Coordinates of N, CA, C and O in Angstrom, one line a residue:
X1 N 0.8 -1.2 0.0 CA 0.0 0.0 0.0 C 0.9 1.2 0.0 O 1.8 1.3 0.8
X2 N 0.6 2.2 -0.8 CA 1.4 3.4 -0.9 C 0.9 4.4 0.2 O -0.3 4.7 0.2
X3 N 1.8 4.7 1.1 CA 1.4 5.5 2.2 C 1.4 7.0 2.0 O 0.7 7.8 2.6
X4 N 2.3 7.5 1.0 CA 2.4 8.9 0.8 C 1.6 9.5 -0.3 O 1.9 10.5 -0.9
X5 N 0.5 8.8 -0.7 CA -0.4 9.2 -1.8 C -1.2 10.5 -1.3 O -1.6 10.6 -0.2
X6 N -1.3 11.4 -2.3 CA -2.0 12.6 -2.0 C -3.5 12.5 -2.3 O -3.9 11.7 -3.1
X7 N -4.3 13.3 -1.6 CA -5.8 13.2 -1.9 C -6.1 13.6 -3.3 O -5.4 14.5 -3.9
X8 N -7.1 13.0 -3.9 CA -7.5 13.2 -5.3 C -8.2 14.6 -5.4 O -9.0 14.9 -4.5
X9 N -7.9 15.3 -6.5 CA -8.6 16.6 -6.7 C -9.9 16.4 -7.4 O -10.3 15.3 -7.8
X10 N -10.7 17.5 -7.4 CA -12.0 17.4 -8.0 C -12.1 17.1 -9.4 O -12.9 16.3 -9.8
X11 N -11.2 17.6 -10.2 CA -11.2 17.3 -11.7 C -11.0 15.9 -12.0 O -11.7 15.3 -12.8
X12 N -10.0 15.3 -11.4 CA -9.7 13.9 -11.6 C -10.8 13.0 -11.2 O -11.1 12.0 -11.8
X13 N -11.4 13.3 -10.1 CA -12.6 12.6 -9.6 C -13.7 12.6 -10.6 O -14.3 11.6 -10.9
X14 N -14.0 13.8 -11.2 CA -15.1 13.9 -12.1 C -14.7 13.2 -13.5 O -15.6 12.6 -14.1
X15 N -13.5 13.2 -13.9 CA -13.1 12.5 -15.1 C -13.3 11.0 -14.9 O -13.7 10.3 -15.8
X16 N -12.8 10.5 -13.8 CA -13.0 9.1 -13.5 C -14.5 8.7 -13.5 O -14.9 7.7 -14.0
X17 N -15.3 9.6 -12.9 CA -16.8 9.4 -12.8 C -17.4 9.3 -14.2 O -18.3 8.5 -14.5
X18 N -16.9 10.2 -15.1 CA -17.4 10.2 -16.5 C -17.1 8.8 -17.2 O -17.9 8.2 -17.8
X19 N -15.8 8.4 -17.0 CA -15.4 7.1 -17.6 C -16.3 6.0 -17.1 O -16.9 5.2 -17.8
X20 N -16.5 5.9 -15.7 CA -17.3 4.9 -15.1 C -18.8 5.0 -15.5 O -19.5 4.0 -15.6
X21 N -19.2 6.3 -15.7 CA -20.6 6.5 -16.1 C -20.9 5.8 -17.4 O -22.0 5.3 -17.6
X22 N -20.0 5.8 -18.3 CA -20.3 5.1 -19.6 C -20.5 3.6 -19.4 O -21.3 3.0 -20.0
X23 N -19.7 3.1 -18.5 CA -19.8 1.6 -18.2 C -21.1 1.3 -17.5 O -21.8 0.3 -17.8
X24 N -21.5 2.2 -16.6 CA -22.7 1.9 -15.8 C -23.9 2.1 -16.8 O -24.9 1.3 -16.7
X25 N -23.9 3.1 -17.6 CA -25.0 3.2 -18.6 C -25.1 2.0 -19.5 O -26.2 1.5 -19.8
X26 N -24.0 1.4 -19.9 CA -24.0 0.2 -20.7 C -24.7 -0.9 -19.9 O -25.5 -1.7 -20.5
X27 N -24.3 -1.0 -18.7 CA -25.0 -2.1 -17.8 C -26.5 -1.8 -17.7 O -27.3 -2.8 -17.7
X28 N -26.9 -0.6 -17.6 CA -28.3 -0.2 -17.5 C -29.0 -0.6 -18.8 O -30.1 -1.1 -18.7
X29 N -28.4 -0.4 -19.9 CA -29.0 -0.7 -21.2 C -29.3 -2.2 -21.2 O -30.4 -2.7 -21.7
X30 N -28.3 -3.0 -20.8 CA -28.5 -4.5 -20.9 C -29.6 -4.9 -19.9 O -30.4 -5.7 -20.3
X31 N -29.5 -4.4 -18.7 CA -30.5 -4.8 -17.7 C -31.9 -4.3 -18.1 O -32.9 -5.1 -18.0
X32 N -32.1 -3.1 -18.6 CA -33.4 -2.6 -19.0 C -33.9 -3.4 -20.2 O -35.1 -3.7 -20.3
X33 N -33.0 -3.8 -21.1 CA -33.4 -4.6 -22.3 C -33.9 -6.0 -21.8 O -34.9 -6.4 -22.3
X34 N -33.2 -6.6 -20.9 CA -33.7 -7.9 -20.4 C -35.0 -7.7 -19.7 O -35.9 -8.6 -19.8
X35 N -35.1 -6.6 -18.9 CA -36.4 -6.4 -18.2 C -37.5 -6.2 -19.2 O -38.6 -6.8 -19.0
X36 N -37.3 -5.5 -20.3 CA -38.4 -5.3 -21.3 C -38.7 -6.7 -21.9 O -39.9 -7.0 -22.1
X37 N -37.7 -7.5 -22.3 CA -38.0 -8.8 -22.9 C -38.7 -9.7 -22.0 O -39.6 -10.5 -22.4
X38 N -38.4 -9.7 -20.7 CA -39.0 -10.7 -19.8 C -40.3 -10.2 -19.1 O -41.0 -11.0 -18.5
X39 N -40.5 -8.9 -19.1 CA -41.6 -8.3 -18.3 C -43.0 -8.9 -18.7 O -43.7 -9.2 -17.7
X40 N -43.3 -9.1 -19.9 CA -44.7 -9.6 -20.2 C -44.9 -11.0 -19.7 O -46.0 -11.5 -19.7
X41 N -43.9 -11.7 -19.4 CA -44.0 -13.1 -18.9 C -44.0 -13.2 -17.3 O -44.1 -14.3 -16.8
X42 N -44.0 -12.0 -16.7 CA -44.0 -12.0 -15.2 C -45.3 -12.0 -14.5 O -45.5 -12.3 -13.4
X43 N -46.3 -11.5 -15.3 CA -47.7 -11.4 -14.7 C -47.9 -10.0 -14.0 O -48.9 -9.8 -13.4
X44 N -46.9 -9.2 -14.0 CA -47.0 -7.8 -13.4 C -47.9 -7.0 -14.3 O -48.0 -7.2 -15.5
X45 N -48.5 -5.9 -13.8 CA -49.4 -5.1 -14.5 C -48.8 -4.4 -15.7 O -47.6 -4.0 -15.7
X46 N -49.6 -4.3 -16.8 CA -49.1 -3.7 -18.0 C -50.1 -2.6 -18.4 O -51.3 -2.6 -18.0
X47 N -49.7 -1.7 -19.3 CA -50.6 -0.7 -19.9 C -50.6 -0.9 -21.4 O -49.5 -1.3 -22.0
X48 N -51.7 -0.7 -22.0 CA -51.8 -0.8 -23.5 C -52.1 0.6 -24.0 O -53.1 1.2 -23.8
X49 N -51.1 1.2 -24.7 CA -51.2 2.5 -25.2 C -51.0 2.4 -26.7 O -50.0 2.1 -27.2
X50 N -52.2 2.7 -27.4 CA -52.2 2.7 -28.9 C -51.7 1.4 -29.4 O -50.9 1.3 -30.4
X51 N -52.0 0.3 -28.8 CA -51.7 -1.1 -29.3 C -50.3 -1.5 -28.8 O -49.8 -2.6 -29.2
X52 N -49.6 -0.7 -28.0 CA -48.3 -1.0 -27.6 C -48.4 -1.4 -26.1 O -48.9 -0.6 -25.3
X53 N -48.0 -2.6 -25.7 CA -48.0 -3.0 -24.3 C -46.7 -2.6 -23.7 O -45.6 -2.8 -24.2
X54 N -46.8 -2.0 -22.5 CA -45.7 -1.5 -21.8 C -45.9 -1.7 -20.3 O -47.0 -1.9 -19.8
X55 N -44.8 -1.7 -19.5 CA -44.9 -1.9 -18.1 C -45.6 -0.7 -17.4 O -45.5 0.5 -17.9
X56 N -46.3 -0.9 -16.4 CA -46.9 0.1 -15.6 C -45.9 1.0 -15.0 O -44.9 0.5 -14.5
X57 N -46.0 2.4 -15.1 CA -45.0 3.3 -14.6 C -44.7 3.0 -13.1 O -43.5 3.2 -12.6
X58 N -45.7 2.6 -12.3 CA -45.4 2.4 -10.9 C -44.5 1.2 -10.7 O -43.7 1.1 -9.8
X59 N -44.6 0.2 -11.6 CA -43.8 -1.0 -11.5 C -42.3 -0.6 -11.9 O -41.4 -1.1 -11.3
X60 N -42.2 0.3 -12.9 CA -40.9 0.7 -13.3 C -40.2 1.4 -12.1 O -39.0 1.2 -11.9
X61 N -40.9 2.3 -11.4 CA -40.3 3.0 -10.3 C -40.1 2.0 -9.1 O -39.1 2.2 -8.4
X62 N -40.9 1.0 -9.0 CA -40.8 0.2 -7.8 C -39.9 -1.1 -8.0 O -39.5 -1.7 -7.1
X63 N -39.7 -1.4 -9.3 CA -38.9 -2.6 -9.6 C -37.6 -2.3 -10.4 O -36.5 -2.6 -9.9
X64 N -37.8 -1.7 -11.5 CA -36.6 -1.4 -12.4 C -35.7 -0.4 -11.8 O -34.4 -0.7 -11.8
X65 N -36.1 0.7 -11.2 CA -35.2 1.7 -10.6 C -34.4 1.1 -9.5 O -33.2 1.2 -9.5
X66 N -35.0 0.4 -8.5 CA -34.2 -0.2 -7.5 C -33.2 -1.3 -8.0 O -32.1 -1.4 -7.5
X67 N -33.6 -2.0 -9.0 CA -32.7 -3.0 -9.6 C -31.5 -2.3 -10.3 O -30.4 -2.8 -10.1
X68 N -31.7 -1.2 -10.9 CA -30.6 -0.5 -11.5 C -29.7 0.1 -10.5 O -28.5 0.2 -10.6
X69 N -30.3 0.6 -9.4 CA -29.5 1.2 -8.3 C -28.6 0.1 -7.6 O -27.4 0.3 -7.3
X70 N -29.2 -1.1 -7.4 CA -28.5 -2.2 -6.8 C -27.4 -2.7 -7.8 O -26.3 -3.0 -7.3
X71 N -27.7 -2.7 -9.1 CA -26.6 -3.0 -10.0 C -25.5 -2.0 -10.0 O -24.3 -2.4 -10.1
X72 N -25.8 -0.8 -9.9 CA -24.8 0.3 -9.9 C -23.9 0.1 -8.6 O -22.7 0.2 -8.7
X73 N -24.6 -0.1 -7.5 CA -23.8 -0.3 -6.3 C -22.9 -1.5 -6.4 O -21.7 -1.5 -6.0
X74 N -23.4 -2.6 -7.0 CA -22.6 -3.8 -7.1 C -21.4 -3.6 -8.0 O -20.3 -4.1 -7.8
X75 N -21.6 -2.8 -9.1 CA -20.5 -2.4 -10.0 C -19.4 -1.8 -9.2 O -18.2 -2.2 -9.2
X76 N -19.7 -0.7 -8.5 CA -18.7 0.0 -7.7 C -18.1 -0.8 -6.6 O -16.9 -0.8 -6.4
X77 N -19.0 -1.5 -5.9 CA -18.5 -2.3 -4.7 C -17.5 -3.4 -5.2 O -16.5 -3.6 -4.5
X78 N -17.8 -4.0 -6.3 CA -16.9 -5.1 -6.8 C -15.5 -4.5 -7.0 O -14.5 -5.0 -6.5
X79 N -15.4 -3.4 -7.7 CA -14.1 -2.8 -8.0 C -13.5 -2.2 -6.7 O -12.2 -2.3 -6.5
X80 N -14.3 -1.6 -5.8 CA -13.7 -1.0 -4.6 C -13.1 -2.1 -3.7 O -12.1 -1.9 -3.0
X81 N -13.8 -3.3 -3.7 CA -13.3 -4.4 -2.8 C -12.2 -5.2 -3.5 O -11.5 -5.9 -2.8
X82 N -12.0 -5.0 -4.7 CA -10.9 -5.8 -5.5 C -9.9 -4.8 -6.0 O -9.8 -4.6 -7.3
X83 N -9.2 -4.2 -5.2 CA -8.1 -3.3 -5.6 C -8.4 -1.8 -5.4 O -7.5 -1.0 -5.5
X84 N -9.6 -1.4 -5.1 CA -9.9 0.0 -4.7 C -10.0 0.9 -5.9 O -10.0 2.1 -5.8
X85 N -10.1 0.3 -7.2 CA -10.1 1.2 -8.4 C -11.1 0.6 -9.3 O -11.1 -0.5 -9.7
X86 N -12.0 1.5 -9.8 CA -12.9 1.2 -10.9 C -12.0 1.4 -12.2 O -10.9 1.9 -12.1
X87 N -12.6 1.1 -13.3 CA -11.8 1.3 -14.6 C -11.5 2.8 -14.8 O -10.4 3.1 -15.2
X88 N -12.4 3.6 -14.5 CA -12.2 5.1 -14.6 C -11.1 5.6 -13.6 O -10.3 6.4 -14.0
X89 N -11.2 5.0 -12.4 CA -10.2 5.4 -11.4 C -8.8 4.9 -11.8 O -7.8 5.6 -11.6
X90 N -8.7 3.8 -12.4 CA -7.5 3.2 -12.9 C -6.9 4.1 -14.0 O -5.7 4.4 -14.0
X91 N -7.7 4.6 -14.9 CA -7.2 5.5 -15.9 C -6.6 6.8 -15.4 O -5.7 7.3 -16.0
X92 N -7.2 7.3 -14.3 CA -6.7 8.5 -13.7 C -5.8 8.3 -12.5 O -5.5 9.2 -11.7
X93 N -5.4 7.0 -12.3 CA -4.5 6.6 -11.1 C -5.1 7.0 -9.8 O -4.4 7.5 -8.9
X94 N -6.4 6.9 -9.6 CA -7.0 7.1 -8.3 C -7.3 5.8 -7.6 O -7.5 4.8 -8.3
X95 N -7.3 5.8 -6.3 CA -7.7 4.6 -5.6 C -8.5 5.1 -4.3 O -8.2 6.1 -3.7
X96 N -9.5 4.3 -4.0 CA -10.2 4.5 -2.8 C -9.9 3.4 -1.8 O -9.7 2.3 -2.2
X97 N -9.7 3.9 -0.6 CA -9.2 2.9 0.5 C -9.8 3.4 1.8 O -10.4 4.5 1.9
X98 N -9.7 2.5 2.8 CA -10.0 2.9 4.2 C -9.2 4.1 4.6 O -8.1 4.2 4.1
X99 N -9.7 5.0 5.4 CA -9.0 6.2 5.7 C -7.7 5.9 6.4 O -6.8 6.8 6.5
X100 N -7.5 4.7 7.0 CA -6.3 4.3 7.6 C -5.2 3.8 6.6 O -4.1 3.5 7.0
X101 N -5.7 3.7 5.3 CA -4.7 3.2 4.3 C -4.9 1.8 3.8 O -4.3 1.4 2.9
X102 N -5.8 1.0 4.5 CA -6.0 -0.4 4.1 C -7.1 -0.5 3.1 O -7.7 0.5 2.7
X103 N -7.5 -1.7 2.7 CA -8.5 -1.9 1.7 C -9.9 -1.6 2.3 O -10.1 -1.6 3.6
X104 N -10.9 -1.2 1.5 CA -12.2 -1.0 2.0 C -12.9 -2.2 2.5 O -12.6 -3.3 2.0
X105 N -13.8 -2.1 3.4 CA -14.6 -3.2 3.8 C -16.0 -3.1 3.2 O -16.4 -2.1 2.6
X106 N -16.7 -4.2 3.2 CA -18.1 -4.3 2.6 C -19.0 -3.2 3.1 O -19.6 -2.5 2.3
X107 N -19.1 -2.9 4.4 CA -20.0 -1.9 4.9 C -19.6 -0.5 4.4 O -20.5 0.3 4.2
X108 N -18.3 -0.3 4.1 CA -17.9 1.0 3.6 C -18.4 1.2 2.1 O -18.7 2.3 1.8
X109 N -18.5 0.1 1.4 CA -19.1 0.3 0.0 C -20.5 0.7 0.1 O -21.0 1.5 -0.7
X110 N -21.3 0.1 1.0 CA -22.7 0.5 1.2 C -22.8 1.9 1.6 O -23.6 2.7 1.1
X111 N -22.0 2.3 2.6 CA -22.1 3.7 3.2 C -21.6 4.7 2.1 O -22.2 5.7 2.0
X112 N -20.6 4.3 1.4 CA -20.0 5.2 0.4 C -21.0 5.5 -0.7 O -21.2 6.6 -1.2
X113 N -21.7 4.4 -1.2 CA -22.6 4.5 -2.3 C -23.8 5.3 -1.8 O -24.3 6.2 -2.6
X114 N -24.3 5.1 -0.6 CA -25.5 5.9 -0.1 C -25.1 7.3 0.1 O -25.9 8.2 -0.3
X115 N -23.9 7.6 0.6 CA -23.5 8.9 0.8 C -23.2 9.7 -0.5 O -23.4 10.9 -0.6
X116 N -22.8 8.9 -1.5 CA -22.5 9.5 -2.9 C -23.9 10.0 -3.4 O -24.0 11.0 -4.1
X117 N -24.9 9.2 -3.2 CA -26.3 9.6 -3.6 C -26.6 10.9 -2.9 O -27.2 11.8 -3.5
X118 N -26.3 11.1 -1.6 CA -26.5 12.3 -0.9 C -25.7 13.4 -1.5 O -26.2 14.6 -1.6
X119 N -24.5 13.1 -1.9 CA -23.6 14.2 -2.5 C -24.3 14.7 -3.8 O -24.2 15.9 -4.1
X120 N -24.9 13.8 -4.6 CA -25.6 14.2 -5.8 C -26.9 15.0 -5.5 O -27.3 15.9 -6.2
X121 N -27.6 14.5 -4.5 CA -28.9 15.2 -4.1 C -28.7 16.6 -3.6 O -29.6 17.4 -3.7
X122 N -27.5 16.9 -3.1 CA -27.2 18.3 -2.7 C -26.7 19.1 -3.9 O -26.0 20.1 -3.7
X123 N -27.0 18.6 -5.1 CA -26.6 19.3 -6.4 C -25.1 19.4 -6.5 O -24.5 20.4 -7.0
X124 N -24.4 18.4 -6.0 CA -22.9 18.3 -6.1 C -22.2 18.9 -5.0 O -20.9 18.9 -5.0
X125 N -22.9 19.5 -4.0 CA -22.2 20.1 -2.9 C -21.3 19.1 -2.1 O -20.3 19.5 -1.6
X126 N -21.7 17.9 -2.1 CA -21.0 16.9 -1.4 C -19.6 16.6 -2.0 O -18.7 16.2 -1.4
X127 N -19.5 16.9 -3.3 CA -18.2 16.9 -4.0 C -17.3 18.1 -3.7 O -16.1 18.0 -3.7
X128 N -18.0 19.2 -3.5 CA -17.2 20.5 -3.3 C -16.5 20.5 -2.0 O -15.6 21.2 -1.8
X129 N -16.9 19.6 -1.1 CA -16.3 19.5 0.3 C -14.8 19.1 0.1 O -14.0 19.3 0.9
X130 N -14.4 18.5 -1.1 CA -13.1 18.1 -1.4 C -12.1 19.3 -1.4 O -10.9 19.2 -1.2
X131 N -12.7 20.5 -1.5 CA -11.8 21.7 -1.5 C -11.4 22.1 -0.1 O -10.6 23.0 0.0
X132 N -11.9 21.5 0.9 CA -11.6 21.8 2.3 C -10.8 20.7 2.9 O -11.1 19.5 2.7
X133 N -9.8 21.0 3.7 CA -9.0 20.0 4.4 C -9.9 19.0 5.2 O -10.8 19.4 5.8
X134 N -9.7 17.7 5.1 CA -8.5 17.0 4.5 C -8.7 16.6 3.1 O -8.2 15.6 2.6
X135 N -9.4 17.4 2.3 CA -9.6 17.2 0.8 C -10.2 15.9 0.4 O -9.7 15.2 -0.4
X136 N -11.3 15.5 1.1 CA -12.1 14.4 0.8 C -13.5 14.8 0.6 O -14.0 15.7 1.3
X137 N -14.3 14.1 -0.2 CA -15.7 14.4 -0.4 C -16.5 14.0 0.8 O -16.1 13.3 1.7
X138 N -17.8 14.4 0.7 CA -18.7 14.1 1.7 C -18.9 12.5 1.9 O -18.8 12.0 3.0
X139 N -18.9 11.8 0.7 CA -19.1 10.4 0.8 C -17.8 9.7 1.3 O -17.9 8.6 1.9
X140 N -16.6 10.3 1.0 CA -15.4 9.8 1.6 C -15.5 9.9 3.1 O -15.2 8.9 3.9
X141 N -15.9 11.0 3.6 CA -15.9 11.3 5.0 C -16.9 10.4 5.8 O -16.6 9.9 6.8
X142 N -18.1 10.3 5.2 CA -19.2 9.6 5.9 C -18.9 8.1 5.8 O -19.4 7.3 6.7
X143 N -18.2 7.6 4.9 CA -17.9 6.1 4.8 C -16.5 5.8 5.4 O -16.1 4.6 5.3
X144 N -15.8 6.8 5.9 CA -14.5 6.6 6.5 C -13.5 6.0 5.5 O -12.7 5.1 5.7
X145 N -13.5 6.6 4.3 CA -12.6 6.2 3.2 C -11.9 7.5 2.7 O -12.2 8.6 3.1
X146 N -10.9 7.2 1.9 CA -10.1 8.3 1.3 C -9.8 8.0 -0.2 O -9.5 6.8 -0.5
X147 N -10.0 8.9 -1.0 CA -9.6 8.7 -2.4 C -8.3 9.5 -2.7 O -8.2 10.7 -2.4
X148 N -7.3 8.7 -3.2 CA -6.0 9.3 -3.3 C -5.5 9.1 -4.8 O -6.0 8.3 -5.5
X149 N -4.5 9.9 -5.1 CA -3.8 9.8 -6.4 C -2.6 8.9 -6.2 O -1.8 9.2 -5.3
X150 N -2.5 7.8 -7.0 CA -1.3 7.0 -6.9 C -0.2 7.6 -7.6 O -0.4 8.1 -8.7
X151 N 1.1 7.5 -7.1 CA 2.2 8.0 -7.9 C 2.4 7.2 -9.2 O 2.0 6.1 -9.3
X152 N 3.0 7.9 -10.2 CA 3.2 7.2 -11.5 C 4.0 5.9 -11.2 O 5.0 5.9 -10.5
X153 N 3.6 4.9 -11.9 CA 4.4 3.6 -11.8 C 3.9 2.7 -10.6 O 4.3 1.6 -10.5
X154 N 3.1 3.3 -9.7 CA 2.7 2.5 -8.5 C 1.6 1.6 -8.9 O 0.7 1.9 -9.8
X155 N 1.5 0.4 -8.4 CA 0.5 -0.6 -8.6 C -0.4 -0.7 -7.4 O 0.0 -0.7 -6.3
X156 N -1.7 -0.7 -7.7 CA -2.7 -0.9 -6.6 C -2.6 -2.3 -6.1 O -2.4 -3.3 -6.8
X157 N -2.8 -2.5 -4.8 CA -2.7 -3.8 -4.2 C -4.1 -4.4 -4.2 O -5.1 -3.8 -3.9

């Protein structure tokens, strides 16, 4: 574990988030496509609009949205628990770890994902906290994690 890594800046965090966003959107497309293909065979309520059968909007909000959020958390949790880097974070040499320097724990992935939602609900203000010492976002602080920049040539453990 690299002990002298510096906290990640706001721009690098957003660039990694954009990279990962493309991957998450691709996962959503696959999941939503499977959902659409399988939905008519589930017995859940449908609406018929001009001859087109579609899922009831309440079912979409109550089933599909939570499924996509669970899938998004699983995407991030997998990478955070296996090296502390998503693909976007790897491209920008960022790593998330326990604030003491060790690997993240399972509960921290849950707390970090929930707190990241809070960071977005505050219109990004949770990300702006990175500008204040110790230069970590709201979700870093609430989940007891730190996002750092790895030195060039360093390998994540």
